[in-house]
XYZ file of C-alpha atoms in Angstrom:
579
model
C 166.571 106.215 34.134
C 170.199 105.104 35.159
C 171.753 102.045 33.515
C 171.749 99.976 36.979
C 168.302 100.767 37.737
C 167.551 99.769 34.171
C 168.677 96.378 34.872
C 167.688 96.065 37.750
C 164.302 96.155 36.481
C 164.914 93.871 33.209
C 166.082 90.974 35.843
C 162.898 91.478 38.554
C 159.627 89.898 37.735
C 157.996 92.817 38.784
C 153.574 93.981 38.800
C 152.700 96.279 36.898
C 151.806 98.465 39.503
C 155.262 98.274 40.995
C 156.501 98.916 37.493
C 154.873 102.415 36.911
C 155.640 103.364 40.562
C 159.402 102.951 39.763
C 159.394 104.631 36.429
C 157.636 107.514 38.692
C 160.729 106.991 40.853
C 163.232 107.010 37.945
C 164.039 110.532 38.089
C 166.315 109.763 41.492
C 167.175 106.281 40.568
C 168.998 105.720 43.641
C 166.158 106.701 45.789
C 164.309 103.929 43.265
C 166.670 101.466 44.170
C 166.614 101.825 47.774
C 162.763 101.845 48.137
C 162.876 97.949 45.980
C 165.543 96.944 49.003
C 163.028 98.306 51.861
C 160.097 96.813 50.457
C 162.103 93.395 50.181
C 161.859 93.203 46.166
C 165.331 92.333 45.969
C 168.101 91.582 48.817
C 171.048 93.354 49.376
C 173.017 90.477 48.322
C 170.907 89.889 45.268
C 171.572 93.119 44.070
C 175.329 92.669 44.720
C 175.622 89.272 42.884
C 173.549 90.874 40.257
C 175.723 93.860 39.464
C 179.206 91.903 39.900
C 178.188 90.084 37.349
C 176.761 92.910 35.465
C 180.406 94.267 35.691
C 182.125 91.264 34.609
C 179.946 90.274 30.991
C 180.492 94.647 30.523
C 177.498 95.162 30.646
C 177.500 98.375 33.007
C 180.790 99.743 33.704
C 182.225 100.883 37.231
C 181.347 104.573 37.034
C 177.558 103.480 36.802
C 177.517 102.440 40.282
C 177.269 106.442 41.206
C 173.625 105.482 41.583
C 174.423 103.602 44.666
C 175.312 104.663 48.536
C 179.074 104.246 48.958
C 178.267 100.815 50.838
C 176.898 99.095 48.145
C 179.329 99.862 45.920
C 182.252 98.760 47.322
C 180.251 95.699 48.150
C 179.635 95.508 44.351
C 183.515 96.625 43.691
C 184.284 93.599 46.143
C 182.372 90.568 44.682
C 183.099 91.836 40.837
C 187.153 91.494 41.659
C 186.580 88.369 43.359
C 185.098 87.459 40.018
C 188.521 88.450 38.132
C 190.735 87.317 40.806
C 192.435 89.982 41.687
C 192.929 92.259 44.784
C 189.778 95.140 45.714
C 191.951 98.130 47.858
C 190.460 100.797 49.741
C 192.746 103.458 48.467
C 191.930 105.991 50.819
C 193.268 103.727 53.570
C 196.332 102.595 51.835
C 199.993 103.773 52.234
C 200.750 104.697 48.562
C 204.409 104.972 47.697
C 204.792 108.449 45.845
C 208.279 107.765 44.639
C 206.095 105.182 42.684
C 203.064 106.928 41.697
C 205.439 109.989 40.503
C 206.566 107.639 37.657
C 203.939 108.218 35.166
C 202.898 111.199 33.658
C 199.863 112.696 35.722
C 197.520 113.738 32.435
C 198.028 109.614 31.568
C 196.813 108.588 35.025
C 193.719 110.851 35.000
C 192.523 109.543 31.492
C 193.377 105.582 32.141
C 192.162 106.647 35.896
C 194.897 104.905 37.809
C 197.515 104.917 39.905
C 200.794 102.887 40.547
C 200.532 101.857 44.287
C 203.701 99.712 44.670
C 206.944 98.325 43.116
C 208.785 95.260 43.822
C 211.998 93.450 42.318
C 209.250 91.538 39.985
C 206.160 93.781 39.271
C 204.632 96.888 39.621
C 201.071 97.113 41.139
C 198.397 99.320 40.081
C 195.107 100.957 40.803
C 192.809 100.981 38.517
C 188.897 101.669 38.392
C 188.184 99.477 35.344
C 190.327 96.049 35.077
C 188.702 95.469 31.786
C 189.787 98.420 29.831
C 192.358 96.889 27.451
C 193.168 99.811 26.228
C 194.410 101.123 29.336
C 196.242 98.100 30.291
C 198.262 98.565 27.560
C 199.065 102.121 27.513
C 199.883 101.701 31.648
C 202.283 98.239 30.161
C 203.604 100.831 27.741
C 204.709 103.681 30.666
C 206.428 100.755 32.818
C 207.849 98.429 29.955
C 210.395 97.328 31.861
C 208.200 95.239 34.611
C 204.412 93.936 34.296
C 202.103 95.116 35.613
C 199.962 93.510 38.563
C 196.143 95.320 38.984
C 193.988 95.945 41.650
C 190.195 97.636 41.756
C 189.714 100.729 43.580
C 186.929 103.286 43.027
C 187.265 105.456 40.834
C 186.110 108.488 42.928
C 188.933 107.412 45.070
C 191.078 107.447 42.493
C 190.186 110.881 41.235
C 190.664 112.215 44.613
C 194.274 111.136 44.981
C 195.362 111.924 41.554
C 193.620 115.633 42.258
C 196.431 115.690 45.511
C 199.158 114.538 43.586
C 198.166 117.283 41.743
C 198.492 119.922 44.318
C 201.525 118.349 45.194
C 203.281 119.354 41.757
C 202.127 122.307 42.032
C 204.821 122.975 44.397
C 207.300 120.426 43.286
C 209.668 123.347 42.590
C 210.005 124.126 46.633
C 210.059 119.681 47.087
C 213.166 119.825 44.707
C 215.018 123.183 46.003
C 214.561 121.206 49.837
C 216.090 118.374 47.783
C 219.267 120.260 46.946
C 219.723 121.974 50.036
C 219.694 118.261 51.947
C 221.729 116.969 49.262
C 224.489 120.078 49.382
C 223.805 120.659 53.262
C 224.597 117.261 54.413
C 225.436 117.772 58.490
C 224.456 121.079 58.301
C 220.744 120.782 59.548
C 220.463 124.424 61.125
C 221.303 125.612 57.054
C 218.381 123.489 55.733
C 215.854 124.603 58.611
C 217.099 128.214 57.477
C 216.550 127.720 53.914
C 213.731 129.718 51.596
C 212.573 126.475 50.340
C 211.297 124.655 53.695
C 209.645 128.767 54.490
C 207.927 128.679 51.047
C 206.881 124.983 51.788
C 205.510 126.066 54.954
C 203.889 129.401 53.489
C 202.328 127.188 50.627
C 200.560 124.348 52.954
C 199.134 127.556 55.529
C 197.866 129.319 52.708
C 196.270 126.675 51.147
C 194.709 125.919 54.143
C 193.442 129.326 55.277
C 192.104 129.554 51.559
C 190.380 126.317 51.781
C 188.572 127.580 55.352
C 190.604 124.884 57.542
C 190.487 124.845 61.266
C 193.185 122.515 61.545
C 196.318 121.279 59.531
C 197.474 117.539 60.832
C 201.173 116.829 59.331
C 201.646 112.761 59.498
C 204.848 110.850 58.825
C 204.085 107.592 57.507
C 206.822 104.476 56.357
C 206.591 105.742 52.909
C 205.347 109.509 52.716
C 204.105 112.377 54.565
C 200.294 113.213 54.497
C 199.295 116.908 55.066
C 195.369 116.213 56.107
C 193.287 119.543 56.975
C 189.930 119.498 58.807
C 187.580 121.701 56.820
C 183.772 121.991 58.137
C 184.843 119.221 60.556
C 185.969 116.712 58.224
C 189.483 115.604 57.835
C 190.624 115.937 53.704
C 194.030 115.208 52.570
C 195.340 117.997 50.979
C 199.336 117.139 50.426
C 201.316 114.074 50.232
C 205.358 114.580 49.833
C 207.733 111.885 49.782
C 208.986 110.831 53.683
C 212.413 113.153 53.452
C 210.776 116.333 53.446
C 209.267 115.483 56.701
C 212.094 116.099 59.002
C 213.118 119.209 57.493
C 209.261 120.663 57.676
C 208.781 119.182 60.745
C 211.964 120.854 62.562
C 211.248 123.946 61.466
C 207.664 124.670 62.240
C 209.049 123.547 65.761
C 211.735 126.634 65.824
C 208.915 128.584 64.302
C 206.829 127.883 67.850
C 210.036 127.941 70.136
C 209.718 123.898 70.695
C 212.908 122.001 71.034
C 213.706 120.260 67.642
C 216.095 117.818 69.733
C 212.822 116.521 71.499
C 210.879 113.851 69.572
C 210.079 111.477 72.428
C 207.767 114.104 74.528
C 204.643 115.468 72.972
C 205.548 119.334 72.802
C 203.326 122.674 72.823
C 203.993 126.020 71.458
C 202.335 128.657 69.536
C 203.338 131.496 66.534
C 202.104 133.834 64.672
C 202.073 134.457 60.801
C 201.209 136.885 58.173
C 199.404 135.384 55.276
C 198.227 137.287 52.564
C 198.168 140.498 54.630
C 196.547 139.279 57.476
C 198.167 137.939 60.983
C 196.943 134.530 62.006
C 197.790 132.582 65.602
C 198.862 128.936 64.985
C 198.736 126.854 68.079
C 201.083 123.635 67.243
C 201.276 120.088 69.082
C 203.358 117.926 68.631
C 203.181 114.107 69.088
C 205.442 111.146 69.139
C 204.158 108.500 67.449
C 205.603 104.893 65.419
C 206.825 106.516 62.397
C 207.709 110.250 63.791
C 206.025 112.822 65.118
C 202.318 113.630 64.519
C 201.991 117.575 64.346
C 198.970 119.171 64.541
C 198.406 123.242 63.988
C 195.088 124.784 64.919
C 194.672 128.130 63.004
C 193.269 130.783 65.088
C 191.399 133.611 63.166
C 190.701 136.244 65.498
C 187.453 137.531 63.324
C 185.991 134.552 63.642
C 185.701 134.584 67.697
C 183.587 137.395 67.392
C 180.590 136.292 65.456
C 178.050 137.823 66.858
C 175.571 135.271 68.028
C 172.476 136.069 66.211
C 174.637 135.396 62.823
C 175.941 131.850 63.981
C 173.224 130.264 63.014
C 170.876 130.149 66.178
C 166.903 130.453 65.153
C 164.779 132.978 66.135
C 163.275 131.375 68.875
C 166.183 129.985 70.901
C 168.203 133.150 70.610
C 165.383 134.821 72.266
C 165.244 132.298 75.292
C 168.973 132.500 75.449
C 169.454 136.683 75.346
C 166.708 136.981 78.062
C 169.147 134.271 80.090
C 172.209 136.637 79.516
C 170.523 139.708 81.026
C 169.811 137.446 84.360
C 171.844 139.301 86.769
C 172.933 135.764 88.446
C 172.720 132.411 88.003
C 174.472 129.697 85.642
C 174.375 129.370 82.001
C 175.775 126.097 80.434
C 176.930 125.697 77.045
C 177.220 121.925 76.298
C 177.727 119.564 73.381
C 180.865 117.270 72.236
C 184.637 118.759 71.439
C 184.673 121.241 68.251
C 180.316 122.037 68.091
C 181.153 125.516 68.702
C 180.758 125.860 72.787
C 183.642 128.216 72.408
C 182.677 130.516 70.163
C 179.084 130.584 71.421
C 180.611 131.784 74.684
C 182.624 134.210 72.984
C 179.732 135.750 71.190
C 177.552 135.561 74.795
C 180.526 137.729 76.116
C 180.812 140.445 73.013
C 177.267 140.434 74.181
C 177.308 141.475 77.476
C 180.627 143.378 78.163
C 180.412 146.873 78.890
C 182.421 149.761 80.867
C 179.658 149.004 83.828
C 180.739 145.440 84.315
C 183.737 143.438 85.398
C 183.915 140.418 83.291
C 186.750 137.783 84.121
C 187.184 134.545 82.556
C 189.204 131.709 82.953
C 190.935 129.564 80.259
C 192.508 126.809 79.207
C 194.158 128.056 77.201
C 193.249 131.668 76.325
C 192.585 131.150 72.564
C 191.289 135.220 71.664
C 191.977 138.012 73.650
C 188.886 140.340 73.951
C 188.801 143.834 74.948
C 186.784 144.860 78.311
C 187.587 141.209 79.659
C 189.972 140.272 81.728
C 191.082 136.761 80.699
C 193.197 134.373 82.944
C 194.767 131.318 81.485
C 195.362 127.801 83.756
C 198.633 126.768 84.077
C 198.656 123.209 86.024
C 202.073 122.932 86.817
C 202.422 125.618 88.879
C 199.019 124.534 90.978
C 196.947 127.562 88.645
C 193.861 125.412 87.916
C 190.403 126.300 87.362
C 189.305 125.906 90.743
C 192.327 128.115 92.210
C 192.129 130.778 89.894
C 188.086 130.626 90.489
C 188.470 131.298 94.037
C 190.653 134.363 93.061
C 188.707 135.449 90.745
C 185.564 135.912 92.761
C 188.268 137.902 95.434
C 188.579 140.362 92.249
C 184.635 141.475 92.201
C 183.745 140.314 89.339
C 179.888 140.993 87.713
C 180.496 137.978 85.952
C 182.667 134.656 85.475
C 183.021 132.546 82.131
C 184.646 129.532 83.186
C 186.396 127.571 79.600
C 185.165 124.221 81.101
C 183.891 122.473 84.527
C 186.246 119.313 84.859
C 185.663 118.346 88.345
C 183.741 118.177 91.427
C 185.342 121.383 93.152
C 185.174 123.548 90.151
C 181.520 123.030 89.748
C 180.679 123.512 93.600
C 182.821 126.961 93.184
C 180.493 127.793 90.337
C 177.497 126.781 92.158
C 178.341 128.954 95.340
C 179.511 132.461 92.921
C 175.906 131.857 91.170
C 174.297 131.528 94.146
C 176.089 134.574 95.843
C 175.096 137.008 93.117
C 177.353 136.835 89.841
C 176.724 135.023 86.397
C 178.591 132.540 85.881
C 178.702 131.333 82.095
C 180.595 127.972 81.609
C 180.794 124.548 79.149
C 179.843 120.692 80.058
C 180.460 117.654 77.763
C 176.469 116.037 77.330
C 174.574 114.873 74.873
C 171.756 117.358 74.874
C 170.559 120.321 77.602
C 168.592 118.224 79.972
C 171.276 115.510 80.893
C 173.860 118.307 82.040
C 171.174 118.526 84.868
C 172.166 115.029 85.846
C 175.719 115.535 84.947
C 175.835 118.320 88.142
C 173.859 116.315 90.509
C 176.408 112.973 89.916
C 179.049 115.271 89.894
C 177.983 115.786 93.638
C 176.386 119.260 93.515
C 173.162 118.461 96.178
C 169.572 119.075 93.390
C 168.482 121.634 95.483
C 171.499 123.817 95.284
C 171.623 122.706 91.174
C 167.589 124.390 90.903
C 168.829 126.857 92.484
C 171.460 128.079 90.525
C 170.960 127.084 86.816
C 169.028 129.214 84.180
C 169.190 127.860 81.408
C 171.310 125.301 79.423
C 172.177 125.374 75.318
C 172.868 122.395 73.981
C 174.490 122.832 70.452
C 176.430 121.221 67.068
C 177.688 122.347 64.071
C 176.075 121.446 60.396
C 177.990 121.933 57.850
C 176.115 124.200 55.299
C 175.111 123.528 51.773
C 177.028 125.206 48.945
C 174.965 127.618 47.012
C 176.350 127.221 43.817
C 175.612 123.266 43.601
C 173.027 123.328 45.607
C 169.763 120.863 44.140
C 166.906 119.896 45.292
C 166.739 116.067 46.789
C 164.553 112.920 47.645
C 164.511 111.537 51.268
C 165.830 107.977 51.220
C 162.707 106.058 52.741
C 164.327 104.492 56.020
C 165.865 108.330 56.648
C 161.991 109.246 55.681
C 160.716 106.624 58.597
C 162.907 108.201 61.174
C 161.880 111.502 61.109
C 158.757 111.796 59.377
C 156.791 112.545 62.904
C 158.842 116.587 62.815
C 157.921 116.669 59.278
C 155.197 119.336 58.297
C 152.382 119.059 55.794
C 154.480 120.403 52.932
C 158.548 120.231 52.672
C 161.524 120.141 50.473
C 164.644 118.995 51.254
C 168.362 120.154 49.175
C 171.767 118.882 48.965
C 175.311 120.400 47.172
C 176.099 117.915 44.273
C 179.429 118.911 44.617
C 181.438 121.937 42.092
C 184.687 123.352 42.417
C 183.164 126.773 44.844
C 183.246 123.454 47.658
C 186.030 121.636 46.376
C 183.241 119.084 45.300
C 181.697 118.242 48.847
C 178.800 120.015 47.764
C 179.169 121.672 51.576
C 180.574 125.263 52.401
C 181.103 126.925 55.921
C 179.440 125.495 58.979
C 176.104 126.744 61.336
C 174.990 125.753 64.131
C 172.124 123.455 65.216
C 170.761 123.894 68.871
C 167.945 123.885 71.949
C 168.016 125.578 74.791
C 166.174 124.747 77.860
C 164.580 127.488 80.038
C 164.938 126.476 83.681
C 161.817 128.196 84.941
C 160.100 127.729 88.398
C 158.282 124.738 87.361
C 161.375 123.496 85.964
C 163.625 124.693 88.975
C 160.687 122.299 91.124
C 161.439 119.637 89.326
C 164.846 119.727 89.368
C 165.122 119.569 93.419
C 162.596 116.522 93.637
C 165.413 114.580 91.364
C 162.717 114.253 88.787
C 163.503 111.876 85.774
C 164.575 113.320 82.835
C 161.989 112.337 80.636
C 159.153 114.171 83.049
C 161.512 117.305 83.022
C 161.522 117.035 79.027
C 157.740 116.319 78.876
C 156.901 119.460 80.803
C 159.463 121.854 79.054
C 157.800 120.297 75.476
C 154.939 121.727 76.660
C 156.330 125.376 77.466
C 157.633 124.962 74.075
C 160.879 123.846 74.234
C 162.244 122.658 70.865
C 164.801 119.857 70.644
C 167.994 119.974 68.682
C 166.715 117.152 66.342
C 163.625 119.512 65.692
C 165.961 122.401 64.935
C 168.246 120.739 62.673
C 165.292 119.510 60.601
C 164.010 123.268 60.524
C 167.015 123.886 59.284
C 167.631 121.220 56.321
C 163.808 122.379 55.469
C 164.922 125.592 55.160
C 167.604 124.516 53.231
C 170.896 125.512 54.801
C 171.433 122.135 55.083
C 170.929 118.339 54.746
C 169.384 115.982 56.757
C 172.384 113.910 56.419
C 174.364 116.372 58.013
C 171.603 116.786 60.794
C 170.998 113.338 61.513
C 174.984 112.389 61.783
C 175.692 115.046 64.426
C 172.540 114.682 66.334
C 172.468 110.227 66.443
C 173.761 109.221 69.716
């Protein structure tokens, strides 16, 4: 039993029968605790004033509170330095000056766990995860004896993290202080410090890092005291680097020259693209840059060519819907619609639809914005805008080329969709992507996008409706208790017998306890019934009822499959599937 939910207990006047239920519970002592706040045994704010205090007389310490949702805790974290008077930071949110946290020794920080935040002429502030370790205090006094020492709570997960990134960052403090020298010796000769190794082996470092960690995206931010390196792995932003503020505009004006962007520029957002060998292998880094208060934002999305051809039955779609979607593909006209928010994967899914179907006998033509992997047996237009090339214009040329069939990267507008409409209807497939919540509202989304219902039953075959989970790792991965409000939601898809797992977090996942990323789906069938339906402008609950019936499966159902089956968790299901 954990020490909160042992006093937790020792400070309820609880039955007995409530008693032995708990100590049945006390294997998953958080789930113990959250089933006393749903059954109104003890308030929120009870429990808060109750731990604080906890805190305060020593009787738990700070690292106990791992039994509690991240919520609670700072909640707890909050009232407890209220109780000391001093300052509770969010450190993940704060703009830590590096010059300052650089001071002390990192193997000191990570056994006092904490960080120096700030200096002024006075004092010197700290982070620190327990305010009532003396021992610390002193030993922190003892680094800095030249100024006291102010502290402020933080947790001490958060803590961990960013000592973990300073970390990284001395890893390749070397390269920091060769980029150091060449500014200091170089001074008004920029073009010599963009040329120099350093800033290349900088820039090497942070890709390879990134392609190692399995990033999709690497965001470079300037802020007033640093620069962040953040890269989105699985969908989720980490920070990976944090530098001091004058390596920024070294870095930042060469990975412009790298993608042929004016480095004079820094009040125009700018796009460009290059490519890069790392660790044998050629990558495609599309770059965007970003004028913003303290800089320029600069974002690179790494394109890995292997990855756009994932065949589709190994990207995670079950059994059943990949059998309702292939039979769609082999339709000889029609539309197909991918749909689901930016980054679930529409992309790719079309990309694996197309490995699919091309073939010597067919003229496949897509169009682009932009063209992001280059596939052979496809002919692949990209838009270009300024010069009047948009997805409508190069649709009507496209259908002039005799195309079989037409993958359009997205319908924007009113003329592109009628375009689509008419080449469906006219004999070719067209596949294409839509921006809805689930399969049946993109039938809505063509009829208000003024496409007559007649002409949309007509045309459409089926619709897949998609997002990505992110999967669980499985070298942490444990077996788990449903929390009981989580339980309440979805217990009507739950079957007679169930499990459900989740990563605890090791260093395979970089301790998210999550590794690579599937994909969650449904796909509608638009059959004759269906089709009917569809031209009467029948609501879309009646459309969903009947297809439920046929046996279509919603993406909520899926997911759950899914988390069952233990690729994933029903956290993960249940955040990309709320509305």
């Amino acid at each position: 039993m954990g020490k909160v939910l042992e006093l937790v207990l020792r400070n309820l006047p609880l039955e007995e029968s409530i008693q032995s239920r708990i100590q049945k519970d006390s294997s998953s002592p958080k789930h113990a605790i959250y089933s006393l706040i749903h059954q109104n045994i003890i308030s929120e704010e009870r429990l808060v004033d109750l731990l604080a205090k906890a805190l305060r007389q020593g009787d738990i310490v700070p690292q106990d509170l791992q039994e509690l949702s991240p919520t609670i805790q700072e909640r707890v974290l909050k009232a407890f330095a209220k109780t000391l008077r001093i300052e509770y930071i969010d450190l993940d949110s704060y703009d830590v000056s590096l010059r300052v946290a650089s001071k002390a020794p990192l193997n000191q920080l990570k056994k006092y766990h904490a960080v120096p935040i700030k200096e002024s002429d006075i004092s010197l502030t700290v982070a620190i995860a327990d305010p009532l370790d003396i021992g610390a205090q002193d030993a922190l006094q003892r680094l800095f004896p030249k100024k006291p020492i102010k502290l402020v709570l933080a947790q001490q997960q958060q803590i961990e993290n960013f000592l973990n990134k300073l970390e990284l960052s001395e890893n390749i403090k070397e390269y920091i202080n060769e980029i150091r020298r060449d500014l200091q010796n170089g001074v008004g000769d920029k073009e010599d410090i963009e040329e120099s190794s350093a800033i290349l082996k900088l820039i090497e470092a942070i890709l390879k890092s990134s392609i190692l960690s399995r990033a999709s995206d690497i965001h470079i931010e300037p802020t007033e005291n640093s620069c962040v390196v953040r890269t989105r792995i699985d969908g989720i932003l980490t920070e990976k680097f944090i530098f001091d503020r004058d390596i920024y505009p070294p870095l930042s004006s060469r990975l412009k020259l790298l993608a042929n962007l004016d480095i004079a520029e820094k009040r125009k957002p700018q796009d460009g693209r290059f490519s890069e060998v790392v660790m044998g292998k050629e990558y495609d880094f599309r770059i965007s840059t970003l004028p913003i208060v303290s800089g320029e934002s600069i974002v690179m999305r790494i394109l890995d060519k292997t990855k756009a051809m994932i065949p589709l039955e190994e990207a995670g779609m079950s059994k059943y819907n990949f059998e309702i979607f292939t039979k769609a593909l082999k339709t000889p006209y029609g539309i197909i619609l991918v749909t689901g928010p930016t980054g679930s994967g529409k992309s790719t899914t079309l990309y694996g639809a197309l490995n699919m179907l091309r073939s010597v006998e067919k003229k496949i033509i897509t169009v682009e914005d932009p063209v992001e992997y280059k596939i052979n047996l496809v002919q692949q237009a990209q838009v270009n805008p300024k010069i009047g090339f948009t997805f409508a214009s190069a649709l009507r040329s496209i259908l002039r080329q005799d195309p079989d069939i037409v993958m359009i990267g997205e319908i924007r507008d009113q003329e592109t969709m009628r375009i689509a409409t008419q080449a469906a209807l006219t004999g070719h497939l067209v596949l294409s992507t839509l921006h809805t919540n689930d399969s049946i509202s993109a039938i809505n989304r063509m009829i208000d996008m003024g496409i007559e219902p007649y002409l949309v039953s007509g045309a459409l075959i089926a619709i897949e409706a998609q997002r990505l989970v992110r999967r669980i790792c499985p070298h942490c991965k444990t077996e788990t208790e449903l929390e009981p409000k989580i339980f309440e939601e979805i217990e009507e898809y739950l079957p007679q017998s169930y499990r459900f797992f989740k990563g605890q977090g090791c260093k395979h996942c970089d301790f998210t306890g999550y590794s690579g990323r599937e994909m969650i789906c449904e796909v509608l069938n638009v059959d004759e019934d269906i089709s009917r339906m569809i031209a009467k402008e029948e609501s879309k609950e009646a459309i969903f009822n009947v297809a439920s019936q046929k046996g279509f499966k919603p993406m909520l159902h899926d997911g759950i499959v899914k988390a069952i089956e233990g690729s994933t968790t029903i956290d993960e299901v249940l955040r990309v599937t709320r509305l």
